[in-house]
C-alpha cells in the first residue's frame, strides 16, 4: 500500500487496540497505547500508536493527534532508557510500503541500541516469546513517569 489508500480497521494494531489479539502492553493514556513489538529488532523494541485514529500514516493523521502521540513517544522512550540503559535509541516511523511500512495504522518505533550490537532487520525477524515480552513490558512500565 502506497501513501494513498483507505484505512482498514481490520489491521493488526486496530485489533490489538480492541483487545482482539494479545499484546505486551507497556503504557496507555487517553491518547496512546504502547506495547512491545512482536518481532523486535532489538531487545526492548516498543511501538506507540494513537488510540483514536483512522490514519494509516503520519501524513493522514489529524494534527491534534500528532502532539499527544509524540508526547507519549517521549514518555515511553524515557522509560525504555531508564529500564534498559541502552547507549542510544532510534525513534522512527515509516509511511507507505515503499518506505518499509507493513502495518497501516500510524505507529512510532522506539528501538534501543547498544554499542556493538547489530539490530535485526525491520519486519524480518523472528517472533519473540510472549512471556519475555510481557516481562520487558513490565520493567519498562515501571519506569514510566
Ligand atoms: P512497520 O513495518 O509498519 O513500520 O512496523 C510494523 C511493526 O509491527 C513491525 O516492527 C512488526 O514487527 C510489528 N508487528 C507485526 N505484527 C505484530 C503483532 O501481531 N504484534 C505486535 N506487537 N507487533 C507486530
PDB file of N, CA and C and ligand atoms in Angstrom, residues 12-13 16 21-24 35-41 45 47 93-94 100-104 107 109 122-123 127 133, ligand 1:
ATOM      1  N   UNK A  12      -3.720  -5.141  12.144  1.00  0.00           N
ATOM      2  CA  UNK A  12      -3.313  -5.818  13.385  1.00  0.00           C
ATOM      3  C   UNK A  12      -3.296  -4.880  14.596  1.00  0.00           C
ATOM      4  N   UNK A  13      -2.939  -3.617  14.398  1.00  0.00           N
ATOM      5  CA  UNK A  13      -2.879  -2.709  15.546  1.00  0.00           C
ATOM      6  C   UNK A  13      -4.279  -2.284  15.988  1.00  0.00           C
ATOM      7  N   UNK A  16      -5.311  -5.092  18.074  1.00  0.00           N
ATOM      8  CA  UNK A  16      -4.671  -5.032  19.399  1.00  0.00           C
ATOM      9  C   UNK A  16      -5.395  -4.004  20.268  1.00  0.00           C
ATOM     10  N   UNK A  21      -6.531  -9.378  19.855  1.00  0.00           N
ATOM     11  CA  UNK A  21      -5.358 -10.247  19.869  1.00  0.00           C
ATOM     12  C   UNK A  21      -4.425  -9.763  20.980  1.00  0.00           C
ATOM     13  N   UNK A  22      -3.648 -10.680  21.557  1.00  0.00           N
ATOM     14  CA  UNK A  22      -2.827 -10.318  22.708  1.00  0.00           C
ATOM     15  C   UNK A  22      -1.650  -9.431  22.332  1.00  0.00           C
ATOM     16  N   UNK A  23      -1.234  -8.619  23.290  1.00  0.00           N
ATOM     17  CA  UNK A  23      -0.016  -7.821  23.122  1.00  0.00           C
ATOM     18  C   UNK A  23       0.575  -7.608  24.502  1.00  0.00           C
ATOM     19  N   UNK A  24       1.851  -7.293  24.533  1.00  0.00           N
ATOM     20  CA  UNK A  24       2.537  -6.998  25.800  1.00  0.00           C
ATOM     21  C   UNK A  24       2.475  -5.487  26.000  1.00  0.00           C
ATOM     22  N   UNK A  35       3.121  -0.785  23.300  1.00  0.00           N
ATOM     23  CA  UNK A  35       3.254  -2.227  23.510  1.00  0.00           C
ATOM     24  C   UNK A  35       4.527  -2.715  22.827  1.00  0.00           C
ATOM     25  N   UNK A  36       4.949  -3.916  23.216  1.00  0.00           N
ATOM     26  CA  UNK A  36       6.194  -4.453  22.678  1.00  0.00           C
ATOM     27  C   UNK A  36       5.981  -4.940  21.240  1.00  0.00           C
ATOM     28  N   UNK A  37       6.953  -4.657  20.371  1.00  0.00           N
ATOM     29  CA  UNK A  37       6.943  -5.204  19.013  1.00  0.00           C
ATOM     30  C   UNK A  37       7.125  -6.719  19.103  1.00  0.00           C
ATOM     31  N   UNK A  38       6.268  -7.454  18.411  1.00  0.00           N
ATOM     32  CA  UNK A  38       6.305  -8.920  18.492  1.00  0.00           C
ATOM     33  C   UNK A  38       7.475  -9.515  17.703  1.00  0.00           C
ATOM     34  N   UNK A  39       8.061  -8.723  16.804  1.00  0.00           N
ATOM     35  CA  UNK A  39       9.207  -9.175  16.005  1.00  0.00           C
ATOM     36  C   UNK A  39      10.330  -8.156  16.209  1.00  0.00           C
ATOM     37  N   UNK A  40      10.844  -8.090  17.425  1.00  0.00           N
ATOM     38  CA  UNK A  40      11.716  -6.964  17.788  1.00  0.00           C
ATOM     39  C   UNK A  40      13.042  -6.945  17.041  1.00  0.00           C
ATOM     40  N   UNK A  41      13.452  -5.730  16.673  1.00  0.00           N
ATOM     41  CA  UNK A  41      14.776  -5.577  16.034  1.00  0.00           C
ATOM     42  C   UNK A  41      15.875  -5.580  17.079  1.00  0.00           C
ATOM     43  N   UNK A  45      12.353  -3.272  21.842  1.00  0.00           N
ATOM     44  CA  UNK A  45      11.687  -2.593  20.710  1.00  0.00           C
ATOM     45  C   UNK A  45      10.202  -2.414  21.055  1.00  0.00           C
ATOM     46  N   UNK A  47       6.448  -0.128  20.435  1.00  0.00           N
ATOM     47  CA  UNK A  47       5.642   0.636  19.471  1.00  0.00           C
ATOM     48  C   UNK A  47       4.677   1.538  20.228  1.00  0.00           C
ATOM     49  N   UNK A  93       9.476   6.091  12.187  1.00  0.00           N
ATOM     50  CA  UNK A  93       8.218   5.557  11.652  1.00  0.00           C
ATOM     51  C   UNK A  93       8.267   5.614  10.125  1.00  0.00           C
ATOM     52  N   UNK A  94       7.514   4.726   9.482  1.00  0.00           N
ATOM     53  CA  UNK A  94       7.554   4.554   8.031  1.00  0.00           C
ATOM     54  C   UNK A  94       6.197   4.892   7.439  1.00  0.00           C
ATOM     55  N   UNK A 100       8.864   1.031   3.762  1.00  0.00           N
ATOM     56  CA  UNK A 100       9.085  -0.025   4.742  1.00  0.00           C
ATOM     57  C   UNK A 100       7.897  -0.299   5.642  1.00  0.00           C
ATOM     58  N   UNK A 101       6.798   0.435   5.469  1.00  0.00           N
ATOM     59  CA  UNK A 101       5.635   0.236   6.349  1.00  0.00           C
ATOM     60  C   UNK A 101       4.940  -1.078   6.019  1.00  0.00           C
ATOM     61  N   UNK A 102       4.611  -1.825   7.073  1.00  0.00           N
ATOM     62  CA  UNK A 102       3.926  -3.106   6.875  1.00  0.00           C
ATOM     63  C   UNK A 102       2.579  -3.166   7.585  1.00  0.00           C
ATOM     64  N   UNK A 103       2.370  -2.304   8.579  1.00  0.00           N
ATOM     65  CA  UNK A 103       1.076  -2.249   9.282  1.00  0.00           C
ATOM     66  C   UNK A 103       0.538  -0.835   9.110  1.00  0.00           C
ATOM     67  N   UNK A 104      -0.727  -0.766   8.645  1.00  0.00           N
ATOM     68  CA  UNK A 104      -1.230   0.531   8.197  1.00  0.00           C
ATOM     69  C   UNK A 104      -2.187   1.172   9.203  1.00  0.00           C
ATOM     70  N   UNK A 107       2.033   4.432  13.565  1.00  0.00           N
ATOM     71  CA  UNK A 107       2.769   3.980  14.747  1.00  0.00           C
ATOM     72  C   UNK A 107       4.189   4.492  14.704  1.00  0.00           C
ATOM     73  N   UNK A 109       8.144   3.627  16.155  1.00  0.00           N
ATOM     74  CA  UNK A 109       9.043   2.621  16.731  1.00  0.00           C
ATOM     75  C   UNK A 109       9.999   3.282  17.725  1.00  0.00           C
ATOM     76  N   UNK A 122      14.345  -4.917   9.831  1.00  0.00           N
ATOM     77  CA  UNK A 122      12.977  -4.441  10.021  1.00  0.00           C
ATOM     78  C   UNK A 122      11.972  -5.431   9.428  1.00  0.00           C
ATOM     79  N   UNK A 123      10.977  -5.781  10.249  1.00  0.00           N
ATOM     80  CA  UNK A 123       9.865  -6.638   9.813  1.00  0.00           C
ATOM     81  C   UNK A 123      10.342  -7.948   9.192  1.00  0.00           C
ATOM     82  N   UNK A 127       9.547 -14.141  15.671  1.00  0.00           N
ATOM     83  CA  UNK A 127       8.561 -13.721  16.671  1.00  0.00           C
ATOM     84  C   UNK A 127       9.141 -13.956  18.066  1.00  0.00           C
ATOM     85  N   UNK A 133       8.345 -10.866  26.318  1.00  0.00           N
ATOM     86  CA  UNK A 133       7.828  -9.529  26.006  1.00  0.00           C
ATOM     87  C   UNK A 133       7.047  -8.966  27.187  1.00  0.00           C
TER      88      UNK A 133
HETATM   89  P1  LIG B   1       6.029  -1.088  10.137  1.00  0.00           P
HETATM   90  O1  LIG B   1       6.704  -2.082   9.248  1.00  0.00           O
HETATM   91  O2  LIG B   1       4.614  -0.904   9.684  1.00  0.00           O
HETATM   92  O3  LIG B   1       6.762   0.193  10.328  1.00  0.00           O
HETATM   93  O4  LIG B   1       6.010  -1.702  11.594  1.00  0.00           O
HETATM   94  C1  LIG B   1       5.129  -2.700  11.988  1.00  0.00           C
HETATM   95  C2  LIG B   1       5.741  -3.377  13.174  1.00  0.00           C
HETATM   96  O5  LIG B   1       4.749  -4.189  13.743  1.00  0.00           O
HETATM   97  C3  LIG B   1       6.928  -4.283  12.822  1.00  0.00           C
HETATM   98  O6  LIG B   1       8.074  -3.858  13.543  1.00  0.00           O
HETATM   99  C4  LIG B   1       6.462  -5.669  13.239  1.00  0.00           C
HETATM  100  O7  LIG B   1       7.480  -6.410  13.829  1.00  0.00           O
HETATM  101  C5  LIG B   1       5.346  -5.371  14.219  1.00  0.00           C
HETATM  102  N1  LIG B   1       4.294  -6.368  14.280  1.00  0.00           N
HETATM  103  C6  LIG B   1       3.761  -7.054  13.233  1.00  0.00           C
HETATM  104  N2  LIG B   1       2.770  -7.853  13.673  1.00  0.00           N
HETATM  105  C7  LIG B   1       2.678  -7.667  15.002  1.00  0.00           C
HETATM  106  C8  LIG B   1       1.840  -8.207  16.012  1.00  0.00           C
HETATM  107  O8  LIG B   1       0.973  -9.051  15.774  1.00  0.00           O
HETATM  108  N3  LIG B   1       2.025  -7.773  17.290  1.00  0.00           N
HETATM  109  C9  LIG B   1       2.981  -6.853  17.593  1.00  0.00           C
HETATM  110  N4  LIG B   1       3.073  -6.489  18.883  1.00  0.00           N
HETATM  111  N5  LIG B   1       3.806  -6.321  16.676  1.00  0.00           N
HETATM  112  C10 LIG B   1       3.650  -6.715  15.392  1.00  0.00           C
END
